[in-house]
mmCIF file with all atom_site columns, C-alpha atoms in Angstrom:
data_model
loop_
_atom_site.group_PDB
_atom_site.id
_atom_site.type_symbol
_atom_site.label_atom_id
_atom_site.label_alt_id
_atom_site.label_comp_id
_atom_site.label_asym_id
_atom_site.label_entity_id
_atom_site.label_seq_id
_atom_site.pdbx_PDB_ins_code
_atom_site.Cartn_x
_atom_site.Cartn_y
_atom_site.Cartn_z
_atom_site.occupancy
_atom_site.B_iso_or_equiv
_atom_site.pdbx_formal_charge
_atom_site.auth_seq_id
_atom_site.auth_comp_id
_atom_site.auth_asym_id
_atom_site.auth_atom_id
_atom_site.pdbx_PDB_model_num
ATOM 1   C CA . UNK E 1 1   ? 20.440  51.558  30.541  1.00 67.00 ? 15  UNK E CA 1
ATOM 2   C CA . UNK E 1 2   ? 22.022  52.087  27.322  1.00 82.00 ? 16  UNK E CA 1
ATOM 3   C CA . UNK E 1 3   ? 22.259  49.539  24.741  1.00 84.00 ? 17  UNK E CA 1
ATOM 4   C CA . UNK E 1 4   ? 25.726  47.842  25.354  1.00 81.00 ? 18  UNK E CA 1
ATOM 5   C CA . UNK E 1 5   ? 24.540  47.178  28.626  1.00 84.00 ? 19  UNK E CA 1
ATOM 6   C CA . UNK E 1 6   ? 21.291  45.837  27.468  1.00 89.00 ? 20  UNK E CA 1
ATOM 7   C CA . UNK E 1 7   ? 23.455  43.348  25.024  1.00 89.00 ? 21  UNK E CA 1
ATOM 8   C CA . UNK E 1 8   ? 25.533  42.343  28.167  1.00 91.00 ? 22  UNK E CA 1
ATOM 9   C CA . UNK E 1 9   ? 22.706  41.546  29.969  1.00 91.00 ? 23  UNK E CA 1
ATOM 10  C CA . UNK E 1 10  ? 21.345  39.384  27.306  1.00 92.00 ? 24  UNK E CA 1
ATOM 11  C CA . UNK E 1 11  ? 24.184  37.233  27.202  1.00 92.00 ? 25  UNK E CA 1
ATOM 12  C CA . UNK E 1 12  ? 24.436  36.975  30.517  1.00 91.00 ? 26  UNK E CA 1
ATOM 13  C CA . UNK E 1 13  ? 21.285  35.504  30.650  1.00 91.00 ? 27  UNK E CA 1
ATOM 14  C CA . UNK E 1 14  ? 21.489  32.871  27.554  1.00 92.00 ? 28  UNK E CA 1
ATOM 15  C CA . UNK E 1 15  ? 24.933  32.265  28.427  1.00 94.00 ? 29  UNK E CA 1
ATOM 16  C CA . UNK E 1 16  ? 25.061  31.860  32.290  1.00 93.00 ? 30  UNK E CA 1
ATOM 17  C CA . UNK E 1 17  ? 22.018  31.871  34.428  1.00 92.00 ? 31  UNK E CA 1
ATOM 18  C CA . UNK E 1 18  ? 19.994  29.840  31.510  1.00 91.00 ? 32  UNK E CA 1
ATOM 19  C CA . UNK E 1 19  ? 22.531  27.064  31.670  1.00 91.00 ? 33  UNK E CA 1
ATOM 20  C CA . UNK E 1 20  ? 22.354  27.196  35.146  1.00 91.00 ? 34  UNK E CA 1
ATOM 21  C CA . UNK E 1 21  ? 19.040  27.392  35.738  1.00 89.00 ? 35  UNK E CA 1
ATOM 22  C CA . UNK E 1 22  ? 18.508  24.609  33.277  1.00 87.00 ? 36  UNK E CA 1
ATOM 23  C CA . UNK E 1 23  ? 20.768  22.884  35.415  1.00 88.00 ? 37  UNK E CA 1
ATOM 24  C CA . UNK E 1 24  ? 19.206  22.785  38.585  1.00 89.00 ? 38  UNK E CA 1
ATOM 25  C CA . UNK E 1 25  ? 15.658  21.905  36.737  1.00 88.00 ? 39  UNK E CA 1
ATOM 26  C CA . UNK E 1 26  ? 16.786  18.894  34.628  1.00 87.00 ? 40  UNK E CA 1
ATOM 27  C CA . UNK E 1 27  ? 16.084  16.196  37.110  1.00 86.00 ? 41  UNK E CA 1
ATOM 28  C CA . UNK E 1 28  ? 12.064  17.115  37.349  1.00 88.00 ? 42  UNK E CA 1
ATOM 29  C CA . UNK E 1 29  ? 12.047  18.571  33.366  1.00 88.00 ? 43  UNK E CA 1
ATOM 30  C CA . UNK E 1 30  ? 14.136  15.257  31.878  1.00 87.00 ? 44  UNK E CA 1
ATOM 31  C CA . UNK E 1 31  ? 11.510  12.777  32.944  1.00 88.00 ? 45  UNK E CA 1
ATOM 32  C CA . UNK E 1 32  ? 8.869   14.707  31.060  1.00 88.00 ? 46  UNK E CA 1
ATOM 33  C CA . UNK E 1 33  ? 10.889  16.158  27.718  1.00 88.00 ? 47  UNK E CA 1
ATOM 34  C CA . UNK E 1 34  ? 11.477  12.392  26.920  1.00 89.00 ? 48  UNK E CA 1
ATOM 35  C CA . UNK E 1 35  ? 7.596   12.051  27.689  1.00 88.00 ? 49  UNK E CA 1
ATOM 36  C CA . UNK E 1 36  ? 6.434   13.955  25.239  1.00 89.00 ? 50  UNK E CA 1
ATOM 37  C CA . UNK E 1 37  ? 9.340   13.628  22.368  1.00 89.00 ? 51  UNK E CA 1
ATOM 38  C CA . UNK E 1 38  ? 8.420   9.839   22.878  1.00 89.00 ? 52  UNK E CA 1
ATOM 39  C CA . UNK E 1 39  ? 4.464   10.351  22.720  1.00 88.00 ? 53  UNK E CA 1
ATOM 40  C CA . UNK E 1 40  ? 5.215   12.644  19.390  1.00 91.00 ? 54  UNK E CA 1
ATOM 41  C CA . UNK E 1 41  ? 7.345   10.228  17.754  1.00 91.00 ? 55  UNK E CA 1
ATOM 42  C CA . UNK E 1 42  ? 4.280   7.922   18.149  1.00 87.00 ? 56  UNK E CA 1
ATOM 43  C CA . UNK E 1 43  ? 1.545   10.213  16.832  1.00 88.00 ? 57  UNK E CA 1
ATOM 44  C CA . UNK E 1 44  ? 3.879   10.985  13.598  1.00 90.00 ? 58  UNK E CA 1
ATOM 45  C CA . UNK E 1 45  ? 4.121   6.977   13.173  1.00 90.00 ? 59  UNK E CA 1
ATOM 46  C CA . UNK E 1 46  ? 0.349   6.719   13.727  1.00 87.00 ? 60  UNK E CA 1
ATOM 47  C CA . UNK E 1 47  ? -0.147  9.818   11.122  1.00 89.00 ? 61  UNK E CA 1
ATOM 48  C CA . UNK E 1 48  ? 2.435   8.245   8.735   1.00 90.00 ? 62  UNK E CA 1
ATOM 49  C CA . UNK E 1 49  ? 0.764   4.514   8.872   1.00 89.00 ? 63  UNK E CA 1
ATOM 50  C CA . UNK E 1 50  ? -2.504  6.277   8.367   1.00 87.00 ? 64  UNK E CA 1
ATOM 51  C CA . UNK E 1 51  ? -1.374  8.217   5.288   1.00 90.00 ? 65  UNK E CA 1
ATOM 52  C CA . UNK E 1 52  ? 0.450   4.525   3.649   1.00 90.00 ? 66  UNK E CA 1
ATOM 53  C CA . UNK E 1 53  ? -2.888  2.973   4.136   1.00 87.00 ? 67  UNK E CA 1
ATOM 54  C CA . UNK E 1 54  ? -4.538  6.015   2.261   1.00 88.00 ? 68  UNK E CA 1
ATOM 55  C CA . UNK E 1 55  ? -2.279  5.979   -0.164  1.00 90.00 ? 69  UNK E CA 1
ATOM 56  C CA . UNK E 1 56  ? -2.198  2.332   -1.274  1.00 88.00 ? 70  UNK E CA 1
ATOM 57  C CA . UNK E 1 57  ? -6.094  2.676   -1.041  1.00 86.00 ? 71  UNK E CA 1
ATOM 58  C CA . UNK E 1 58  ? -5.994  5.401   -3.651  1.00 89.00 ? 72  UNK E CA 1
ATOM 59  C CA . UNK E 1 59  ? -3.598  3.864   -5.838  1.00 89.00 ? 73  UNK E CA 1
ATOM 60  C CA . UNK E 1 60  ? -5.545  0.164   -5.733  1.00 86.00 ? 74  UNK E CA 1
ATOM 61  C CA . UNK E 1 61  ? -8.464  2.100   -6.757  1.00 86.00 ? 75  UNK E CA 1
ATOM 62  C CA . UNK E 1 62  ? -6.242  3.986   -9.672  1.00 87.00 ? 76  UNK E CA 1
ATOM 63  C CA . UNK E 1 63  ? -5.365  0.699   -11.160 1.00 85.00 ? 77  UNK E CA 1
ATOM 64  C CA . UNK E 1 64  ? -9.085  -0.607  -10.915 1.00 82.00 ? 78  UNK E CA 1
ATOM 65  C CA . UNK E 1 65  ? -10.101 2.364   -12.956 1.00 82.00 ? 79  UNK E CA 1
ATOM 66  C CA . UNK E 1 66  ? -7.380  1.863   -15.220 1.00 83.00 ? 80  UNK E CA 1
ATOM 67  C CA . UNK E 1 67  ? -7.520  -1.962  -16.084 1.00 80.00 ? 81  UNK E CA 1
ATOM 68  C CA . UNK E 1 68  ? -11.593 -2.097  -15.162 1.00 70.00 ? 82  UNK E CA 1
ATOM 69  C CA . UNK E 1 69  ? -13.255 -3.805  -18.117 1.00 64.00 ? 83  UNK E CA 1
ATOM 70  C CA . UNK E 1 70  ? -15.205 -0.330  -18.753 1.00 55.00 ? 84  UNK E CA 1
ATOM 71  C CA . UNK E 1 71  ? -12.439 0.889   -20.055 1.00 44.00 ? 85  UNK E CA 1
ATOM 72  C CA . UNK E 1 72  ? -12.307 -1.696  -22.780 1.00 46.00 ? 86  UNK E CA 1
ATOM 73  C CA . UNK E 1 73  ? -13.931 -1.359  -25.926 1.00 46.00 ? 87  UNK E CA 1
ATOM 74  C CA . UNK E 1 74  ? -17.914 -2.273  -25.170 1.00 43.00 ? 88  UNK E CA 1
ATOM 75  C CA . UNK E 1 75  ? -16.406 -5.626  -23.281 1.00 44.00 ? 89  UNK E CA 1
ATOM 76  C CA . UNK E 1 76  ? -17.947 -4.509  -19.612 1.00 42.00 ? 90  UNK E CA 1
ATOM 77  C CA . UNK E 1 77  ? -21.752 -5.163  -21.323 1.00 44.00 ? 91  UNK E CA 1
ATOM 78  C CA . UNK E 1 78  ? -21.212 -8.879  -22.266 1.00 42.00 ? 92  UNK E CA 1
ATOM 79  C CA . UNK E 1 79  ? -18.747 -9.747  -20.163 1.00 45.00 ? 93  UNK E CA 1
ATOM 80  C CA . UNK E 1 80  ? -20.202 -12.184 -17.711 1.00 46.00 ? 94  UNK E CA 1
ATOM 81  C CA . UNK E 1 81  ? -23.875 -12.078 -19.646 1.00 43.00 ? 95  UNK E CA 1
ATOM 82  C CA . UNK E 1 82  ? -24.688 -15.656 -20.072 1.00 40.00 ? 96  UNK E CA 1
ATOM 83  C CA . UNK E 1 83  ? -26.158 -15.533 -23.243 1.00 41.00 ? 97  UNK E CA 1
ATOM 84  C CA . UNK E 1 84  ? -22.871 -14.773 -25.357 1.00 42.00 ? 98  UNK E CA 1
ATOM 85  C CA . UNK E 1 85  ? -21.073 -17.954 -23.288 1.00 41.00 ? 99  UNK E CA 1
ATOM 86  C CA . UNK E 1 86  ? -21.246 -15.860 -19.917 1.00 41.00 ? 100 UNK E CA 1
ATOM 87  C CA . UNK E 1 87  ? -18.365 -16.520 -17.034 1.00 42.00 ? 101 UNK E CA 1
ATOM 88  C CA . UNK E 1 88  ? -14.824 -15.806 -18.376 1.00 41.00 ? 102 UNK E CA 1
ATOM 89  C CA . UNK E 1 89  ? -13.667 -19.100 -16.749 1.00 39.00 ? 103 UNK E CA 1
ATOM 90  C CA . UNK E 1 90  ? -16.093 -21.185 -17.915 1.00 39.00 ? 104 UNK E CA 1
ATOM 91  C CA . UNK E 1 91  ? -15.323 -22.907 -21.215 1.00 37.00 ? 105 UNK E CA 1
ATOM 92  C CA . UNK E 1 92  ? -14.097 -20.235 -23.319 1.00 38.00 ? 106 UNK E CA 1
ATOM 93  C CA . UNK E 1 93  ? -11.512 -20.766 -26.485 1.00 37.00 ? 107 UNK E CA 1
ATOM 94  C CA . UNK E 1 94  ? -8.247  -20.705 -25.036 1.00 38.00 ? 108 UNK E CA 1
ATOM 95  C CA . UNK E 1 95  ? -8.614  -21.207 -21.833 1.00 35.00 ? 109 UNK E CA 1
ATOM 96  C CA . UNK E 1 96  ? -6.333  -23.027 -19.856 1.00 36.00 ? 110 UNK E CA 1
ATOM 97  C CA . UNK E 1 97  ? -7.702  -25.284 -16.943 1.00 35.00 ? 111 UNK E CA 1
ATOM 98  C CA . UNK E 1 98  ? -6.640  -24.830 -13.559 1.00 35.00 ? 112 UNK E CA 1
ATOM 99  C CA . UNK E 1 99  ? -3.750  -27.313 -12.320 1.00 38.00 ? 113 UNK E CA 1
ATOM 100 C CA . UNK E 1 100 ? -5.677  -29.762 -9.907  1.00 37.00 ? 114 UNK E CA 1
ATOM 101 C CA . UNK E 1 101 ? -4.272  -31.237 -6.649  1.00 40.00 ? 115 UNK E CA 1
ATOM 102 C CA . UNK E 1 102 ? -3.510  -27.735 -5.370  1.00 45.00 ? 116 UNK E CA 1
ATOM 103 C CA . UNK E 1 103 ? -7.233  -26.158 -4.708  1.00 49.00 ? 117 UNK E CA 1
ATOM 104 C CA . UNK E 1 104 ? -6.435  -23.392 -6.909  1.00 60.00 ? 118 UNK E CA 1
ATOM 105 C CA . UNK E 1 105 ? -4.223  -21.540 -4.301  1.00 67.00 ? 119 UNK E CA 1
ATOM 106 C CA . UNK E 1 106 ? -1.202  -20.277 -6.189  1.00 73.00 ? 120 UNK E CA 1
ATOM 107 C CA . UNK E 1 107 ? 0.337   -20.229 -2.798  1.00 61.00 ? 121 UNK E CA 1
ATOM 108 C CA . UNK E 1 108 ? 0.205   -23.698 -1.955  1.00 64.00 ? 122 UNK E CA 1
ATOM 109 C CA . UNK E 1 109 ? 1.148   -24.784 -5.778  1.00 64.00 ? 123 UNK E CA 1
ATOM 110 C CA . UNK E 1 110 ? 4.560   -22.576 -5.978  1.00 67.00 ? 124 UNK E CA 1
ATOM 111 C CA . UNK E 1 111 ? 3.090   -20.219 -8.196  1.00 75.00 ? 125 UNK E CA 1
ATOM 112 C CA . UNK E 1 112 ? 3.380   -16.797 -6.383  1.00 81.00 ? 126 UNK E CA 1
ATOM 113 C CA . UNK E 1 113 ? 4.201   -17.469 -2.429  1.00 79.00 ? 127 UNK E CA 1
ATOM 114 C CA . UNK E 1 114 ? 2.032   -15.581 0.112   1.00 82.00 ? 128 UNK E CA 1
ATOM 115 C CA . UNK E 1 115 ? -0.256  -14.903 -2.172  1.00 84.00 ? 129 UNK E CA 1
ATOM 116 C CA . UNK E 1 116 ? -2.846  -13.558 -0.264  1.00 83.00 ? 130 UNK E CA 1
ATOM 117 C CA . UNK E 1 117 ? -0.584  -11.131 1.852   1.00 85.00 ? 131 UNK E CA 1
ATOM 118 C CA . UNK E 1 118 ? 0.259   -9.464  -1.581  1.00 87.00 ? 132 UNK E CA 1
ATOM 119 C CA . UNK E 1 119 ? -0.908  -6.216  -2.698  1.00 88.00 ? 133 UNK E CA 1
ATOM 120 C CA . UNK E 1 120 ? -2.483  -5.787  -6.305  1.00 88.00 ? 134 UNK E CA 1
ATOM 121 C CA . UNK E 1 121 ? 0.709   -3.738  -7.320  1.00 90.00 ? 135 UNK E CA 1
ATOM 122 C CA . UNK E 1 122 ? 2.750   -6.761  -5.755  1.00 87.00 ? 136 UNK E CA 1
ATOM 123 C CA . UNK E 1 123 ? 0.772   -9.297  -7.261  1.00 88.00 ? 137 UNK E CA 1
ATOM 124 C CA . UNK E 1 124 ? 0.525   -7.486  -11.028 1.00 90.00 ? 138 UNK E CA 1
ATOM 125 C CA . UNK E 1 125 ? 4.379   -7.024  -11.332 1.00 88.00 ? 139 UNK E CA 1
ATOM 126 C CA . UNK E 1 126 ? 4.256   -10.706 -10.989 1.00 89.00 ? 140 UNK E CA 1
ATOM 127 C CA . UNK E 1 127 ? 1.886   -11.788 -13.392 1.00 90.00 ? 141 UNK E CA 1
ATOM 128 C CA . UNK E 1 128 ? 4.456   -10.700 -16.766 1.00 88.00 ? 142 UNK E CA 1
ATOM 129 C CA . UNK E 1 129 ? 6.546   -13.569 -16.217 1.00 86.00 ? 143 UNK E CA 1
ATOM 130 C CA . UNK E 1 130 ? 4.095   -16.248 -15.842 1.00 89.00 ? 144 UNK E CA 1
ATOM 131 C CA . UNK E 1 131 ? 3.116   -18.862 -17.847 1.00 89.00 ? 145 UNK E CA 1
ATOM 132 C CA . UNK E 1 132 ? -0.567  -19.381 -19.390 1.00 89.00 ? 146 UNK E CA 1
ATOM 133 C CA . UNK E 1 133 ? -1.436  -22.468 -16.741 1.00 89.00 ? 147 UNK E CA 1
ATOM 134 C CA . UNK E 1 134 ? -0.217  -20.103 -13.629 1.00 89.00 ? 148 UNK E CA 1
ATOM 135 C CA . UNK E 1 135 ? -2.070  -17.523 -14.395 1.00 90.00 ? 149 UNK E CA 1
ATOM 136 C CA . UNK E 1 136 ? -5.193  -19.280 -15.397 1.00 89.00 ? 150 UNK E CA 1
ATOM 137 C CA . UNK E 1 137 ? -5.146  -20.678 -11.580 1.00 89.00 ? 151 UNK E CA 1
ATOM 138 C CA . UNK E 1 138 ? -4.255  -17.067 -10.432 1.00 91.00 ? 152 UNK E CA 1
ATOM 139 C CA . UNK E 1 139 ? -7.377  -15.972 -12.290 1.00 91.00 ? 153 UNK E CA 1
ATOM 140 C CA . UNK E 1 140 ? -9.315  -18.342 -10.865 1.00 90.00 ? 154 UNK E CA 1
ATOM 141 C CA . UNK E 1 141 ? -8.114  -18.028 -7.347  1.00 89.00 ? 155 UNK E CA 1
ATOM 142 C CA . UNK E 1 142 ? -8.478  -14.506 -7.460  1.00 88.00 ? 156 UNK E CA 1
ATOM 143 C CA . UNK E 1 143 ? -11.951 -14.491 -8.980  1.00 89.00 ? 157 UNK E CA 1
ATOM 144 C CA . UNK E 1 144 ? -13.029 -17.254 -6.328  1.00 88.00 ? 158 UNK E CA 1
ATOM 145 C CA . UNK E 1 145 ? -11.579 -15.285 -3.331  1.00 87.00 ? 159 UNK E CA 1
ATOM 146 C CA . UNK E 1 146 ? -10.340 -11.458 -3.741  1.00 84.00 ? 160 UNK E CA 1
ATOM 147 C CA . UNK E 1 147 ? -12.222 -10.969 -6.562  1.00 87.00 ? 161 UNK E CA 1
ATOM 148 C CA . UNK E 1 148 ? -9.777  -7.653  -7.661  1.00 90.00 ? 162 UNK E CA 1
ATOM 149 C CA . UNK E 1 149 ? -10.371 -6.241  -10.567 1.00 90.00 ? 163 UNK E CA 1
ATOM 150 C CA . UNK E 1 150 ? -7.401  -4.943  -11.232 1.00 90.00 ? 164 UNK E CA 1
ATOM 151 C CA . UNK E 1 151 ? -5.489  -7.672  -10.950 1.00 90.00 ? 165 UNK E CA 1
ATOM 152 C CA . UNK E 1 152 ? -8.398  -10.154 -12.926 1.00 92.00 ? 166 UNK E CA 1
ATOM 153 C CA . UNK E 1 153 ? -7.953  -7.373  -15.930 1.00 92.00 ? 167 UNK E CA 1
ATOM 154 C CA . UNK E 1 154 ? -4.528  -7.480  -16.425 1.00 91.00 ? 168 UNK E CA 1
ATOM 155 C CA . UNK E 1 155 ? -4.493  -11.525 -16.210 1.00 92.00 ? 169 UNK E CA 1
ATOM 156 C CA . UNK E 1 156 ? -7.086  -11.515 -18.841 1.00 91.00 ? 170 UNK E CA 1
ATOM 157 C CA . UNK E 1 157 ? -4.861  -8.926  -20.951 1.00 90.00 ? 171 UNK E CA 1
ATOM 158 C CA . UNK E 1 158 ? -2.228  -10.626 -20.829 1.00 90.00 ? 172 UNK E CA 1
ATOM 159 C CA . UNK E 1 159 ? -3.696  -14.295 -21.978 1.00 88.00 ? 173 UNK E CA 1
ATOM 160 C CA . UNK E 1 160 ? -5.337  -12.556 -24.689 1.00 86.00 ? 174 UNK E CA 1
ATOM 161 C CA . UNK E 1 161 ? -1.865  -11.453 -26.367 1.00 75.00 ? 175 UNK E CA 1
ATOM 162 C CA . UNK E 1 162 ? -0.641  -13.692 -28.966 1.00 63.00 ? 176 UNK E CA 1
#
């Protein structure tokens, strides 16, 4: 068989009997194709929720790092020591009371809606706009129930700013 045979053959087969054969299989192979391209589409969701969840788990702990009170200038050793006036809520200068009448939830007050569906990156691009009262009961809220340290850091940086 020499080669422009062999090339005749070959298209013969992709061209004709392939097609053909594909054909007369589609009713039994159909059923299970769509099977298993539905089965993969749901493992590459799975894998794709699973990496999100990873993600925003790294990237919460990123911004704890990065606004944790360590990080400060000596503040992590005296922060909550009660000797030096202890709890950052409690009585310090400058601190503005919580808003009564609500419970504290900024939810239920107007102050950030759905609060505790939100995401420290949701709830920290949030907090620039606030006033000093709203985030003094987000503090406190979030101190009281969540207790994240990111998002306690940057409310404390950002009532400290003149």
């Amino acid at each position: 068989m020499n080669r422009k045979q062999h090339f005749v053959g070959q298209a013969l087969d992709l061209l004709v009997y392939a097609p053909v054969g594909l054909a007369l299989e589609a009713k039994e192979l159909l059923p299970k194709l769509v099977e298993r391209g539905q089965g993969q589409i749901v493992l590459t969701r799975l894998t794709g929720r699973f990496a999100v969840q990873q993600g925003w788990g790294r990237m919460e702990r990123l911004f704890d790092e990065l606004f944790s009170p360590s990080s400060e200038e000596g503040e992590a050793d005296h922060e909550d020591d009660p000797a030096d006036g202890g709890d950052q809520r409690g009585g310090d200068e400058g601190e503005v009371p919580i808003s009564s009448g609500n419970g504290g939830d900024p939810a239920r007050s107007g102050v950030m809606d759905g609060y505790d569906e939100l995401t420290a990156p949701e709830v920290l691009a949030r907090l620039e706009d606030m006033s000093d009262t709203d985030l003094g009961e987000v503090l406190a809220y979030e101190e009281d129930h969540r207790s994240r340290v990111t998002v306690i850091n940057r409310i404390r940086q950002l009532r400290d700013q003149p």
